[in-house]
XYZ file of C-alpha atoms in Angstrom:
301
model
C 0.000 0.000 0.000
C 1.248 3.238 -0.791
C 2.499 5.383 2.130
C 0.632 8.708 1.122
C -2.607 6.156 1.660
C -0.659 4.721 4.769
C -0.593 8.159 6.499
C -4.092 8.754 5.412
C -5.385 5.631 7.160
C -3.690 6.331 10.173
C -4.821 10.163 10.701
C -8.291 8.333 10.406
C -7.180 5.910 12.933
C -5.704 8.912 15.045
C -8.807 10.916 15.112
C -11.252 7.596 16.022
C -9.262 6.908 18.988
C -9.678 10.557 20.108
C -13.062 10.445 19.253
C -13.123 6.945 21.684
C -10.965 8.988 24.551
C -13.208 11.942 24.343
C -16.570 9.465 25.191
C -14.497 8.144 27.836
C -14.034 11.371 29.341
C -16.741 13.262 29.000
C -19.816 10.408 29.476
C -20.408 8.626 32.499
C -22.203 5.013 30.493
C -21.318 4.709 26.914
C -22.105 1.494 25.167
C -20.785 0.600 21.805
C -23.391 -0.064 18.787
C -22.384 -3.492 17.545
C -24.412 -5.119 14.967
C -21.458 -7.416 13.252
C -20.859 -5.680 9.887
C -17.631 -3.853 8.801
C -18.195 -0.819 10.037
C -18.837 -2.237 14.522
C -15.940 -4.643 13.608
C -13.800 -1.677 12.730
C -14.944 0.368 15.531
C -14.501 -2.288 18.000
C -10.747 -2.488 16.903
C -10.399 1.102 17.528
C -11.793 1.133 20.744
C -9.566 -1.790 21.889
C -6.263 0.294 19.938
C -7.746 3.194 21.963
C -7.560 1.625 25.648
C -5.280 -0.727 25.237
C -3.505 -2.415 27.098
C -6.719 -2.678 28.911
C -10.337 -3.925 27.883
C -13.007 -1.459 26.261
C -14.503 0.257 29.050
C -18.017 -0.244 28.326
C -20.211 -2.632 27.119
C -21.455 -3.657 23.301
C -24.769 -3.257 22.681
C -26.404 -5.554 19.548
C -30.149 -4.874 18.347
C -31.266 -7.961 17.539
C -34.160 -8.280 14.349
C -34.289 -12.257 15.361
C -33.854 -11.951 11.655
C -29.938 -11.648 11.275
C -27.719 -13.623 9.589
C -26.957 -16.198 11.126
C -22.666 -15.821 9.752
C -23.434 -12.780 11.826
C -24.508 -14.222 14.927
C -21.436 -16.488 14.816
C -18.886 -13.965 14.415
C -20.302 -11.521 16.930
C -20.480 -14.474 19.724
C -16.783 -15.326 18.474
C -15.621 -11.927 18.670
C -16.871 -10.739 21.848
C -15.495 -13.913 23.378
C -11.813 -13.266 22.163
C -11.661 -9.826 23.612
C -14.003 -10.200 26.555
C -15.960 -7.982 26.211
C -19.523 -7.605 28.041
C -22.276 -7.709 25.219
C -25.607 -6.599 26.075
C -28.493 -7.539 23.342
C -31.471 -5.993 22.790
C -34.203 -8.153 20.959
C -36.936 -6.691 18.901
C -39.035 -9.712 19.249
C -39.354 -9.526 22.943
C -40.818 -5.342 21.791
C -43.430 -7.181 19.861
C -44.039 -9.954 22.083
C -44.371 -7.233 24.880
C -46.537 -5.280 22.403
C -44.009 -2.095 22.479
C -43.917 -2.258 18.460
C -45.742 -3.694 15.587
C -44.763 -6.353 13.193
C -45.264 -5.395 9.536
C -47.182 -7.171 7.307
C -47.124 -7.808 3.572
C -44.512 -8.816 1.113
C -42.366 -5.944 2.113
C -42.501 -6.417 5.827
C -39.457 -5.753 7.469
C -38.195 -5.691 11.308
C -35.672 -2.844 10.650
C -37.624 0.381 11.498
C -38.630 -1.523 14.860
C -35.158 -1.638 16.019
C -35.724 2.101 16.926
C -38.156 1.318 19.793
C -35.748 -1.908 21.332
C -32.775 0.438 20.789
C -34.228 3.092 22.969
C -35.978 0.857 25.549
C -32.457 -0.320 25.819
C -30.978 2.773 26.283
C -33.490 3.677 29.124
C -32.835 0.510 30.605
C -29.547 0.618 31.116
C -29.418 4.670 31.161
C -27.097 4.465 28.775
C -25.791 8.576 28.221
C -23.875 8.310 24.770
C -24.504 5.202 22.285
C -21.291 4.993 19.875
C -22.175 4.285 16.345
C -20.460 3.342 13.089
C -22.017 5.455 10.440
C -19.770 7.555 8.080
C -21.196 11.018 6.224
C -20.569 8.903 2.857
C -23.211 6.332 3.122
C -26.175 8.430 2.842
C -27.150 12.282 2.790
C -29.425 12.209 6.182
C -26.386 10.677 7.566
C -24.333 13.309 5.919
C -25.724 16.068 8.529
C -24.785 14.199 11.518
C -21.931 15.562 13.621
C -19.102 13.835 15.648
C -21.445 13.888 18.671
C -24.541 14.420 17.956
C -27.320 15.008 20.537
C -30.273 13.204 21.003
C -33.263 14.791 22.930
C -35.513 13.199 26.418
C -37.430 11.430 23.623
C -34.751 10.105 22.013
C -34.887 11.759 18.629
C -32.918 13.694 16.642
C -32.690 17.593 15.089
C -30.751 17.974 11.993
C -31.253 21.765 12.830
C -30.349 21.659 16.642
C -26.616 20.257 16.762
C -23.921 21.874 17.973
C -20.707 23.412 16.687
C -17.340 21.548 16.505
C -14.515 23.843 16.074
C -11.137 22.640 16.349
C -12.180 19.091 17.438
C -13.644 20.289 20.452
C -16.812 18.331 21.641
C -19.634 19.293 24.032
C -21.219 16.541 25.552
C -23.355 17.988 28.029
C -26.891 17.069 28.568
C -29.493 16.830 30.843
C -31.121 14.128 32.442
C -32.940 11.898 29.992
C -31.055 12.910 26.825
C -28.160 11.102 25.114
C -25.901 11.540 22.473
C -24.840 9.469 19.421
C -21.023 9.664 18.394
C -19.414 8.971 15.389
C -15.718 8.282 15.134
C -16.358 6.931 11.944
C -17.332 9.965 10.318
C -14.765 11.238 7.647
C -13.749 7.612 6.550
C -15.106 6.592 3.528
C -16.551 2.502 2.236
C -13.125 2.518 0.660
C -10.975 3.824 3.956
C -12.751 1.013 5.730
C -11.947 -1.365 3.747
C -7.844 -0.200 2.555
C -7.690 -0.118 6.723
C -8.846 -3.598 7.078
C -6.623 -4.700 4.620
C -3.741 -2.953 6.332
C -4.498 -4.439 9.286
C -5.541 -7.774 8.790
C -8.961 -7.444 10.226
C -11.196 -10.747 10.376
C -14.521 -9.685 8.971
C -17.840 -12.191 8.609
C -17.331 -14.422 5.111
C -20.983 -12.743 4.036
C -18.614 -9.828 3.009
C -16.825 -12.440 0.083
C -18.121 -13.745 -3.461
C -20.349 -17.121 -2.339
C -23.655 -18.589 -4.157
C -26.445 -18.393 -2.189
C -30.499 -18.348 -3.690
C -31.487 -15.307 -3.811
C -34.834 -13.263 -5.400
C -34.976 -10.055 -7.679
C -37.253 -7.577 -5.765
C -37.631 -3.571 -7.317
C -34.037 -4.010 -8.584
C -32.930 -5.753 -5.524
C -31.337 -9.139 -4.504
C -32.773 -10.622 -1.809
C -31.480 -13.748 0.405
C -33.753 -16.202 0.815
C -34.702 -16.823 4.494
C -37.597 -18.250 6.225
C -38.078 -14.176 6.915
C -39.219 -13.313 3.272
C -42.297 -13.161 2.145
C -42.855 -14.226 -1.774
C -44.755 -12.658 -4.191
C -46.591 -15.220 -6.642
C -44.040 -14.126 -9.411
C -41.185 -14.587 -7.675
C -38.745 -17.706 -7.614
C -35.236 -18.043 -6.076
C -32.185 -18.514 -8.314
C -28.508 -19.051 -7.251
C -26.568 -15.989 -7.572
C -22.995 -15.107 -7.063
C -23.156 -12.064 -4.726
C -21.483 -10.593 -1.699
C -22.862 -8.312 0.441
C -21.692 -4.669 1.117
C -23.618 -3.905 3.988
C -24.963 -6.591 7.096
C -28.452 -5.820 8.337
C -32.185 -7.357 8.265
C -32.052 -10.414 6.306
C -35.405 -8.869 4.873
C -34.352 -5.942 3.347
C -30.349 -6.331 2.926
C -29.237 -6.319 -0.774
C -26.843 -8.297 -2.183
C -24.310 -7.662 -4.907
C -23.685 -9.696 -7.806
C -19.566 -9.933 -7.430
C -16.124 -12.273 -7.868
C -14.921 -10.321 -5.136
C -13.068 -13.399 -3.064
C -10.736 -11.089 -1.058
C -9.917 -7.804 0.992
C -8.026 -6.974 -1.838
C -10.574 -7.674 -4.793
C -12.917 -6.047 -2.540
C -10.915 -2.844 -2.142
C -10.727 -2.669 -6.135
C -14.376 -3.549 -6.770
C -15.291 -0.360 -4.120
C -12.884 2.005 -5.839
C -14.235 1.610 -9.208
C -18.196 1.639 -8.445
C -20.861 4.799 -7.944
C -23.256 2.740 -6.270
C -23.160 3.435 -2.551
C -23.612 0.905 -0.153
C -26.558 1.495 0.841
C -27.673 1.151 -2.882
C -29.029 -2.259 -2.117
C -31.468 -1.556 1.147
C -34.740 -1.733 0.663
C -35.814 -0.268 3.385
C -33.909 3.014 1.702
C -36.125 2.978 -0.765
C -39.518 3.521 0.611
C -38.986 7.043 0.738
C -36.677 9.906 -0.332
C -36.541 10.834 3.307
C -36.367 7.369 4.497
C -33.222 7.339 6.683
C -33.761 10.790 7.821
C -37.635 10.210 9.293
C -36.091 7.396 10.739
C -33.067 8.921 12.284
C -35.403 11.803 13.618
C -37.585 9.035 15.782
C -34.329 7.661 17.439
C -32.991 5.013 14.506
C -29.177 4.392 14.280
C-alpha cells in the first residue's frame, strides 16, 4: 500500500481513537453499537487500539431483528469472546411480544424500522448517556448532517437543525437528564478507507462480506437472500446468484451484490471503481426519499 494512503489511514485511525478517549471522558455510560458488519468490527478495533492495554470500558450493545444472519450471529459471539468484552443484546421480538412495536405485514414487511423502539428501551434501561455508532457522512445524505457527537433529545430523537458546533475538534457533551448523544468516530472515513484499513491491518470480517452462491430473489431491482423471513410474491422464484454483500443488516431488506470479489483486496478494487453506494441495495432506503432521515429523527441508528 502506498504510504501517502498509509498516512491517510492512520490520521483516520488517530482521530477515532480521540473520538473513543473523548466518550471516555466526557460520558459517564457509553455502550458501543455493535451489529457485526464492517463498520462495529472496525470500531470495536479502535476502541480496543484506543484503551489498550486494557479492555473497552463499556459494554457492546447488539439490536437484535431475530432476523440476522446467522454468519453474523457467529462472528459476533466469536468476537466478543476473544476480547471479553460484556455484550448486552437488545431483541426486537421480545418489543413485539411485549406489544411495544408492531410487526409489519405484507410482502415488504421488514423488522428494521422496529429496532428504533428496542434500541431506545435499551438505552433507558440501562441509562445508557452516549450510544457509539459506526455510520460515516458517505453512506447516505441524512447521515451526511450528523456531527461527531450528535445530541439526542428526552425522547430520544434527533434535530438535523439543533446540533452543535465543533470547532477545532472540540466536543460538548453535556446534557441533561434523559437525553443522550450518538457519536461517530467513523465519520470522515469513507466505504473505501474502511476497507484499505482492514486490509492494512488484517482485520477478520464475517465471510458474508466475500463472493459465495447463495439463492437469492430479484425484488424492485434488488437481490434478496432467501430466508424463512421473506415473504414471496406469486411471481417470484429463487435462483442461485454469485453475490457478496456490502452492507450486514435485516435479512429482509439487505441487498446483495452480484460480485467475484473473493478477497480484501478484490474487494478494495471492486469499491474504488463503483458509484453505487452501499446502501444502494437496502430496501428499506427505498420507501422514501426521506427514508433514513424520518427514521433517524424518531431515534434510529
Amino acid at each position: 500500500m502506498l504510504n501517502y494512503k498509509i498516512n491517510h489511514l492512520k490520521e483516520l485511525e488517530a482521530e477515532s481513537i480521540f473520538i473513543f478517549r473523548e466518550v471516555a471522558a466526557q460520558f459517564e455510560r457509553p455502550c458501543l453499537m455493535f451489529s457485526g458488519g464492517k463498520d462495529s468490527i472496525l470500531l470495536t478495533y479502535l476502541a480496543r487500539k484506543a484503551f489498550w492495554p486494557a479492555k473497552i470500558p463499556f459494554p457492546l450493545l447488539h439490536i437484535d431483528t431475530g432476523h440476522n444472519f446467522q454468519e453474523t450471529i457467529e462472528f459476533r459471539d466469536q468476537l466478543v469472546k476473544e476480547i471479553a468484552a460484556k455484550l448486552i443484546v437488545g431483541s426486537v421480538q421480545e418489543s413485539i411480544d411485549t406489544g411495544r412495536a408492531v410487526e409489519e405485514s405484507g410482502f415488504n414487511a421488514s423488522r428494521n424500522k422496529l429496532q428504533t423502539v428496542t434500541l431506545l428501551d435499551a438505552i433507558e434501561k440501562y441509562k445508557f448517556d452516549c450510544a457509539i455508532g459506526g455510520a460515516r457522512r458517505d453512506e447516505e445524505k441524512a447521515r451526511a448532517k450528523e456531527r461527531f457527537f450528535s445530541h439526542r433529545d428526552e425522547f430520544g430523537q434527533w434535530d438535523p437543525k439543533n446540533q452543535r458546533p465543533e470547532l477545532w475538534n472540540i466536543f460538548n457533551g453535556n446534557h441533561r437528564i434523559g437525553e443522550h448523544f450518538r457519536v461517530f468516530p467513523l465519520s470522515n472515513w469513507t466505504e473505501l478507507d474502511v476497507w484499505q484499513y482492514i486490509s492494512m491491518e488484517e482485520i477478520p470480517i464475517p465471510n458474508l462480506y466475500f463472493t459465495h452462491k447463495r439463492p437469492c430473489i430479484r425484488r424492485d431491482g434488488t437481490l434478496l437472500a432467501m430466508s424463512d423471513y421473506l415473504n414471496l410474491r406469486p411471481d417470484e422464484h429463487p435462483e442461485e446468484v454469485v453475490v457478496r454483500f456490502r452492507t450486514i443488516g435485516d435479512m429482509t431488506c439487505t441487498g446483495a451484490t452480484e460480485s467475484k470479489a473473493a478477497s480484501v483486496e478484490e474487494i478494495v478494487l471492486e469499491i474504488a471503481t463503483t458509484r453505487i453506494t452501499e446502501r444502494g441495495g437496502r430496501a428499506d432506503d427505498k420507501r422514501s426519499d426521506t427514508a433514513m432521515e424520518d427514521r433517524k429523527k424518531e431515534g434510529y441508528f
